[in-house]
mmCIF file of C-alpha atoms in Angstrom:
data_model
loop_
_atom_site.group_PDB
_atom_site.id
_atom_site.type_symbol
_atom_site.label_atom_id
_atom_site.label_comp_id
_atom_site.label_asym_id
_atom_site.label_seq_id
_atom_site.Cartn_x
_atom_site.Cartn_y
_atom_site.Cartn_z
ATOM 1 C CA ASP U 186 0.262 -0.004 -0.005
ATOM 2 C CA ALA U 187 1.296 3.490 -0.733
ATOM 3 C CA GLY U 188 1.927 5.578 1.932
ATOM 4 C CA VAL U 189 1.831 9.386 2.446
ATOM 5 C CA ILE U 190 3.711 10.737 -0.481
ATOM 6 C CA GLN U 191 5.730 13.932 -0.070
ATOM 7 C CA SER U 192 7.717 15.953 -2.895
ATOM 8 C CA PRO U 193 10.132 17.129 -3.173
ATOM 9 C CA ARG U 194 12.564 15.140 -1.073
ATOM 10 C CA HIS U 195 15.086 17.944 -0.822
ATOM 11 C CA GLU U 196 14.744 21.484 -1.758
ATOM 12 C CA VAL U 197 17.515 24.129 -1.797
ATOM 13 C CA THR U 198 16.736 27.852 -2.653
ATOM 14 C CA GLU U 199 17.802 31.508 -1.979
ATOM 15 C CA MET U 200 16.223 33.593 0.530
ATOM 16 C CA GLY U 201 13.059 35.557 -1.225
ATOM 17 C CA GLN U 202 12.138 32.592 -3.357
ATOM 18 C CA GLU U 203 8.572 30.691 -3.377
ATOM 19 C CA VAL U 204 8.730 27.340 -1.969
ATOM 20 C CA THR U 205 5.956 24.836 -2.483
ATOM 21 C CA LEU U 206 5.897 21.515 -0.793
ATOM 22 C CA ARG U 207 3.385 19.057 -1.698
ATOM 23 C CA CYS U 208 1.642 15.968 -0.086
ATOM 24 C CA LYS U 209 -0.336 12.970 -1.204
ATOM 25 C CA PRO U 210 -2.194 11.279 2.134
ATOM 26 C CA ILE U 211 -2.969 7.900 2.251
ATOM 27 C CA SER U 212 -6.314 7.087 0.324
ATOM 28 C CA GLY U 213 -9.135 7.021 2.478
ATOM 29 C CA HIS U 214 -7.470 8.987 5.373
ATOM 30 C CA ASN U 215 -9.697 12.036 6.272
ATOM 31 C CA SER U 216 -7.135 14.058 8.190
ATOM 32 C CA LEU U 217 -4.051 15.806 6.853
ATOM 33 C CA PHE U 218 -1.226 17.236 9.076
ATOM 34 C CA TRP U 219 1.704 19.525 8.424
ATOM 35 C CA TYR U 220 4.658 19.537 10.680
ATOM 36 C CA ARG U 221 8.116 21.105 10.912
ATOM 37 C CA GLN U 222 11.104 19.868 12.801
ATOM 38 C CA THR U 223 14.284 21.275 13.594
ATOM 39 C CA MET U 224 16.621 20.166 16.129
ATOM 40 C CA MET U 225 15.975 23.220 18.706
ATOM 41 C CA ARG U 226 12.046 23.216 18.414
ATOM 42 C CA GLY U 227 11.391 19.287 17.705
ATOM 43 C CA LEU U 228 8.503 18.454 16.017
ATOM 44 C CA GLU U 229 5.954 21.230 15.619
ATOM 45 C CA LEU U 230 2.330 21.305 14.302
ATOM 46 C CA LEU U 231 1.767 23.931 11.593
ATOM 47 C CA ILE U 232 -1.820 23.091 10.405
ATOM 48 C CA TYR U 233 -4.161 20.176 10.166
ATOM 49 C CA PHE U 234 -7.205 19.391 8.154
ATOM 50 C CA ASN U 235 -10.155 17.537 8.554
ATOM 51 C CA ASN U 236 -12.243 16.369 5.388
ATOM 52 C CA ASN U 237 -10.250 18.930 3.203
ATOM 53 C CA VAL U 238 -11.113 21.947 5.753
ATOM 54 C CA PRO U 239 -8.571 23.648 7.801
ATOM 55 C CA ILE U 240 -9.190 23.079 11.432
ATOM 56 C CA ASP U 241 -6.291 24.654 13.260
ATOM 57 C CA ASP U 242 -3.702 26.688 11.921
ATOM 58 C CA SER U 243 -2.620 28.437 15.160
ATOM 59 C CA GLY U 244 1.025 26.651 14.346
ATOM 60 C CA MET U 245 1.577 28.720 11.368
ATOM 61 C CA PRO U 246 4.805 30.885 12.182
ATOM 62 C CA GLU U 247 3.580 33.826 9.978
ATOM 63 C CA ASP U 248 1.423 35.227 7.232
ATOM 64 C CA ARG U 249 4.632 33.896 4.838
ATOM 65 C CA PHE U 250 3.374 30.319 5.485
ATOM 66 C CA SER U 251 0.048 28.971 3.780
ATOM 67 C CA ALA U 252 -1.837 25.622 3.160
ATOM 68 C CA LYS U 253 -4.197 24.275 1.005
ATOM 69 C CA MET U 254 -6.285 21.223 0.357
ATOM 70 C CA PRO U 255 -7.960 21.479 -2.780
ATOM 71 C CA ASN U 256 -9.208 17.736 -2.640
ATOM 72 C CA ALA U 257 -8.832 14.765 -0.484
ATOM 73 C CA SER U 258 -5.578 13.498 -2.310
ATOM 74 C CA PHE U 259 -3.474 16.713 -2.317
ATOM 75 C CA SER U 260 -2.093 19.409 -0.213
ATOM 76 C CA THR U 261 0.454 21.949 -0.396
ATOM 77 C CA LEU U 262 2.396 24.461 1.954
ATOM 78 C CA LYS U 263 3.793 27.388 0.496
ATOM 79 C CA ILE U 264 6.197 29.541 1.874
ATOM 80 C CA GLN U 265 6.657 33.077 0.284
ATOM 81 C CA PRO U 266 8.837 34.766 0.481
ATOM 82 C CA SER U 267 11.199 32.203 2.238
ATOM 83 C CA GLU U 268 14.065 33.016 4.921
ATOM 84 C CA PRO U 269 16.784 31.029 6.052
ATOM 85 C CA ARG U 270 15.261 30.436 9.549
ATOM 86 C CA ASP U 271 12.551 28.273 7.482
ATOM 87 C CA SER U 272 15.101 25.911 6.812
ATOM 88 C CA ALA U 273 13.922 22.558 8.749
ATOM 89 C CA VAL U 274 12.452 18.955 7.560
ATOM 90 C CA TYR U 275 8.914 19.393 6.669
ATOM 91 C CA PHE U 276 6.769 16.348 7.506
ATOM 92 C CA CYS U 277 3.272 15.744 6.018
ATOM 93 C CA ALA U 278 1.290 13.037 7.964
ATOM 94 C CA SER U 279 -2.354 11.664 7.593
ATOM 95 C CA SER U 280 -4.943 9.538 9.834
ATOM 96 C CA LEU U 281 -8.175 7.654 9.497
ATOM 97 C CA ASN U 282 -9.515 10.521 11.873
ATOM 98 C CA ARG U 283 -7.664 13.378 13.609
ATOM 99 C CA GLY U 284 -7.783 12.097 16.951
ATOM 100 C CA ALA U 285 -8.183 8.238 17.943
ATOM 101 C CA GLN U 286 -6.119 6.607 15.280
ATOM 102 C CA PRO U 287 -2.407 7.472 14.898
ATOM 103 C CA GLN U 288 -0.905 9.567 12.219
ATOM 104 C CA HIS U 289 1.390 8.067 9.514
ATOM 105 C CA PHE U 290 4.305 10.307 8.137
ATOM 106 C CA GLY U 291 5.633 11.004 4.674
ATOM 107 C CA ASP U 292 9.314 10.830 4.268
ATOM 108 C CA GLY U 293 9.428 14.601 4.498
ATOM 109 C CA THR U 294 10.919 17.294 2.631
ATOM 110 C CA ARG U 295 14.366 18.463 3.643
ATOM 111 C CA LEU U 296 14.450 22.678 2.899
ATOM 112 C CA SER U 297 17.525 24.879 3.120
ATOM 113 C CA ILE U 298 17.086 28.456 2.538
ATOM 114 C CA LEU U 299 20.346 29.872 1.697
ATOM 115 C CA ARG H 87 4.875 24.131 31.560
ATOM 116 C CA LYS H 88 4.870 22.137 28.068
ATOM 117 C CA GLU H 89 1.974 19.877 27.002
ATOM 118 C CA VAL H 90 4.077 17.005 26.464
ATOM 119 C CA GLU H 91 7.594 16.448 28.075
ATOM 120 C CA GLN H 92 10.113 13.832 27.583
ATOM 121 C CA ASP H 93 13.542 13.460 29.074
ATOM 122 C CA PRO H 94 15.732 14.115 26.068
ATOM 123 C CA GLY H 95 18.197 11.566 27.226
ATOM 124 C CA PRO H 96 20.655 10.354 25.509
ATOM 125 C CA PHE H 97 20.148 6.848 27.167
ATOM 126 C CA ASN H 98 23.394 4.829 26.493
ATOM 127 C CA VAL H 99 22.786 1.208 27.442
ATOM 128 C CA PRO H 100 24.395 -2.151 26.815
ATOM 129 C CA GLU H 101 22.904 -4.805 24.506
ATOM 130 C CA GLY H 102 20.719 -7.105 26.344
ATOM 131 C CA ALA H 103 19.752 -4.257 28.988
ATOM 132 C CA THR H 104 16.292 -3.383 29.832
ATOM 133 C CA VAL H 105 15.458 0.673 29.579
ATOM 134 C CA ALA H 106 12.442 2.429 30.233
ATOM 135 C CA PHE H 107 11.157 6.029 29.048
ATOM 136 C CA ASN H 108 8.824 8.257 30.434
ATOM 137 C CA CYS H 109 6.305 10.956 29.030
ATOM 138 C CA THR H 110 4.152 13.354 30.966
ATOM 139 C CA TYR H 111 1.453 15.205 29.811
ATOM 140 C CA SER H 112 -0.545 18.105 31.331
ATOM 141 C CA ASN H 113 -4.217 17.927 29.588
ATOM 142 C CA SER H 114 -6.015 15.470 31.949
ATOM 143 C CA ALA H 115 -8.719 15.123 28.944
ATOM 144 C CA SER H 116 -6.192 13.707 26.483
ATOM 145 C CA GLN H 117 -7.765 10.624 25.156
ATOM 146 C CA SER H 118 -5.165 8.720 23.080
ATOM 147 C CA PHE H 119 -1.409 7.966 23.300
ATOM 148 C CA PHE H 120 1.069 6.624 21.016
ATOM 149 C CA TRP H 121 5.079 5.789 20.959
ATOM 150 C CA TYR H 122 6.698 6.775 17.746
ATOM 151 C CA ARG H 123 10.321 5.709 16.722
ATOM 152 C CA GLN H 124 12.269 8.363 14.547
ATOM 153 C CA ASP H 125 15.707 7.205 12.849
ATOM 154 C CA CYS H 126 18.311 9.590 11.991
ATOM 155 C CA ARG H 127 17.080 11.928 9.048
ATOM 156 C CA LYS H 128 13.857 9.664 8.602
ATOM 157 C CA GLU H 129 10.177 10.075 9.378
ATOM 158 C CA PRO H 130 8.871 9.311 12.834
ATOM 159 C CA LYS H 131 7.110 5.863 12.497
ATOM 160 C CA LEU H 132 4.518 4.634 14.724
ATOM 161 C CA LEU H 133 5.914 1.790 17.151
ATOM 162 C CA MET H 134 2.826 1.300 19.222
ATOM 163 C CA SER H 135 -0.408 2.837 20.542
ATOM 164 C CA VAL H 136 -0.785 3.121 24.564
ATOM 165 C CA TYR H 137 -3.929 1.341 25.709
ATOM 166 C CA SER H 138 -5.506 2.072 29.324
ATOM 167 C CA SER H 139 -4.587 -1.517 30.437
ATOM 168 C CA GLY H 140 -1.451 -1.494 29.048
ATOM 169 C CA ASN H 141 -0.196 -3.354 25.954
ATOM 170 C CA GLU H 142 2.769 -5.309 25.117
ATOM 171 C CA ASP H 143 4.301 -6.234 21.512
ATOM 172 C CA GLY H 144 7.215 -8.295 21.790
ATOM 173 C CA ARG H 145 10.373 -6.634 23.811
ATOM 174 C CA PHE H 146 8.313 -3.615 23.924
ATOM 175 C CA THR H 147 5.775 -2.559 26.753
ATOM 176 C CA ALA H 148 3.709 0.566 26.784
ATOM 177 C CA GLN H 149 1.702 1.594 29.757
ATOM 178 C CA LEU H 150 -0.437 4.657 30.709
ATOM 179 C CA ASN H 151 -0.999 6.238 33.861
ATOM 180 C CA ARG H 152 -3.922 8.471 33.864
ATOM 181 C CA ALA H 153 -3.798 9.457 37.600
ATOM 182 C CA SER H 154 -0.234 10.675 37.306
ATOM 183 C CA GLN H 155 -0.776 11.775 33.538
ATOM 184 C CA TYR H 156 2.229 9.720 32.244
ATOM 185 C CA ILE H 157 2.871 7.089 29.804
ATOM 186 C CA SER H 158 5.935 4.933 29.673
ATOM 187 C CA LEU H 159 7.772 2.655 27.393
ATOM 188 C CA LEU H 160 9.623 -0.477 28.430
ATOM 189 C CA ILE H 161 12.355 -2.000 26.120
ATOM 190 C CA ARG H 162 13.661 -5.492 27.122
ATOM 191 C CA ASP H 163 16.923 -7.135 25.994
ATOM 192 C CA SER H 164 17.845 -3.932 23.761
ATOM 193 C CA LYS H 165 19.195 -4.362 20.555
ATOM 194 C CA LEU H 166 21.628 -2.510 18.516
ATOM 195 C CA SER H 167 18.774 -1.842 16.063
ATOM 196 C CA ASP H 168 16.803 0.085 18.964
ATOM 197 C CA SER H 169 18.885 2.815 18.785
ATOM 198 C CA ALA H 170 16.955 5.731 17.781
ATOM 199 C CA THR H 171 14.805 8.737 19.096
ATOM 200 C CA TYR H 172 11.649 7.715 20.603
ATOM 201 C CA LEU H 173 8.862 10.305 20.510
ATOM 202 C CA CYS H 174 5.733 10.200 22.687
ATOM 203 C CA ALA H 175 2.397 11.549 21.349
ATOM 204 C CA VAL H 176 -0.640 12.525 23.060
ATOM 205 C CA ASN H 177 -3.779 13.583 21.254
ATOM 206 C CA THR H 178 -6.655 15.763 23.004
ATOM 207 C CA ASP H 179 -8.129 17.787 19.966
ATOM 208 C CA LYS H 180 -4.895 17.066 18.136
ATOM 209 C CA LEU H 181 -1.715 15.136 18.634
ATOM 210 C CA ILE H 182 0.968 16.721 20.569
ATOM 211 C CA PHE H 183 4.555 15.189 20.239
ATOM 212 C CA GLY H 184 6.942 15.274 22.865
ATOM 213 C CA THR H 185 10.932 16.073 21.977
ATOM 214 C CA GLY H 186 12.075 12.800 22.146
ATOM 215 C CA THR H 187 14.423 10.635 24.114
ATOM 216 C CA ARG H 188 17.461 9.808 22.284
ATOM 217 C CA LEU H 189 18.719 5.704 23.152
ATOM 218 C CA GLN H 190 21.779 4.494 21.992
ATOM 219 C CA VAL H 191 22.572 0.776 22.601
ATOM 220 C CA PHE H 192 26.037 -0.146 22.466
ATOM 221 C CA PRO H 193 27.815 -3.814 22.030
#
């Protein structure tokens, strides 16, 4: 079975550029989560969707970050403009429902902003 | 106080040792609990869910103590391959992860 699929796996870009991260959740899962992981702050929840609707975006650090889920099989996380402090690993995860069931993670996107 | 707290370690143990990690949580309304394992430069992977009555999966035992608001993970007969970071996750209306406990098993 296909797991959560993220792209790209690695992204290196210069500050000020727009960055778009993509995620395809596990088929049938109705909750999708975007996380950011750094050594200093650990794994932080940025935003999550339930049935394609954003439920909680309180973890989104700034207006430079935005996320969309236009349908049940696709989500994007966009950073515009990007800054060096955005460098981190960004994970997407999905679950059957947001609470009782565990989340399954994609391989992550390793983002470096120069 | 953080919502979910773990001792960051590292825990350095010899092969064959028994090691235990605790994870405390602050929200008494938390409903579900999990342990994840994360290898270096990899994604977190579900190790096991934690049930109220406690549960075991081979060498791994997870327990929940609602009165004291903590969950634990016990690893018996440690293997070199158990070396990783172990993250606890606690769910109320969303899943909150601890910062992880680093385990290093040496020969």
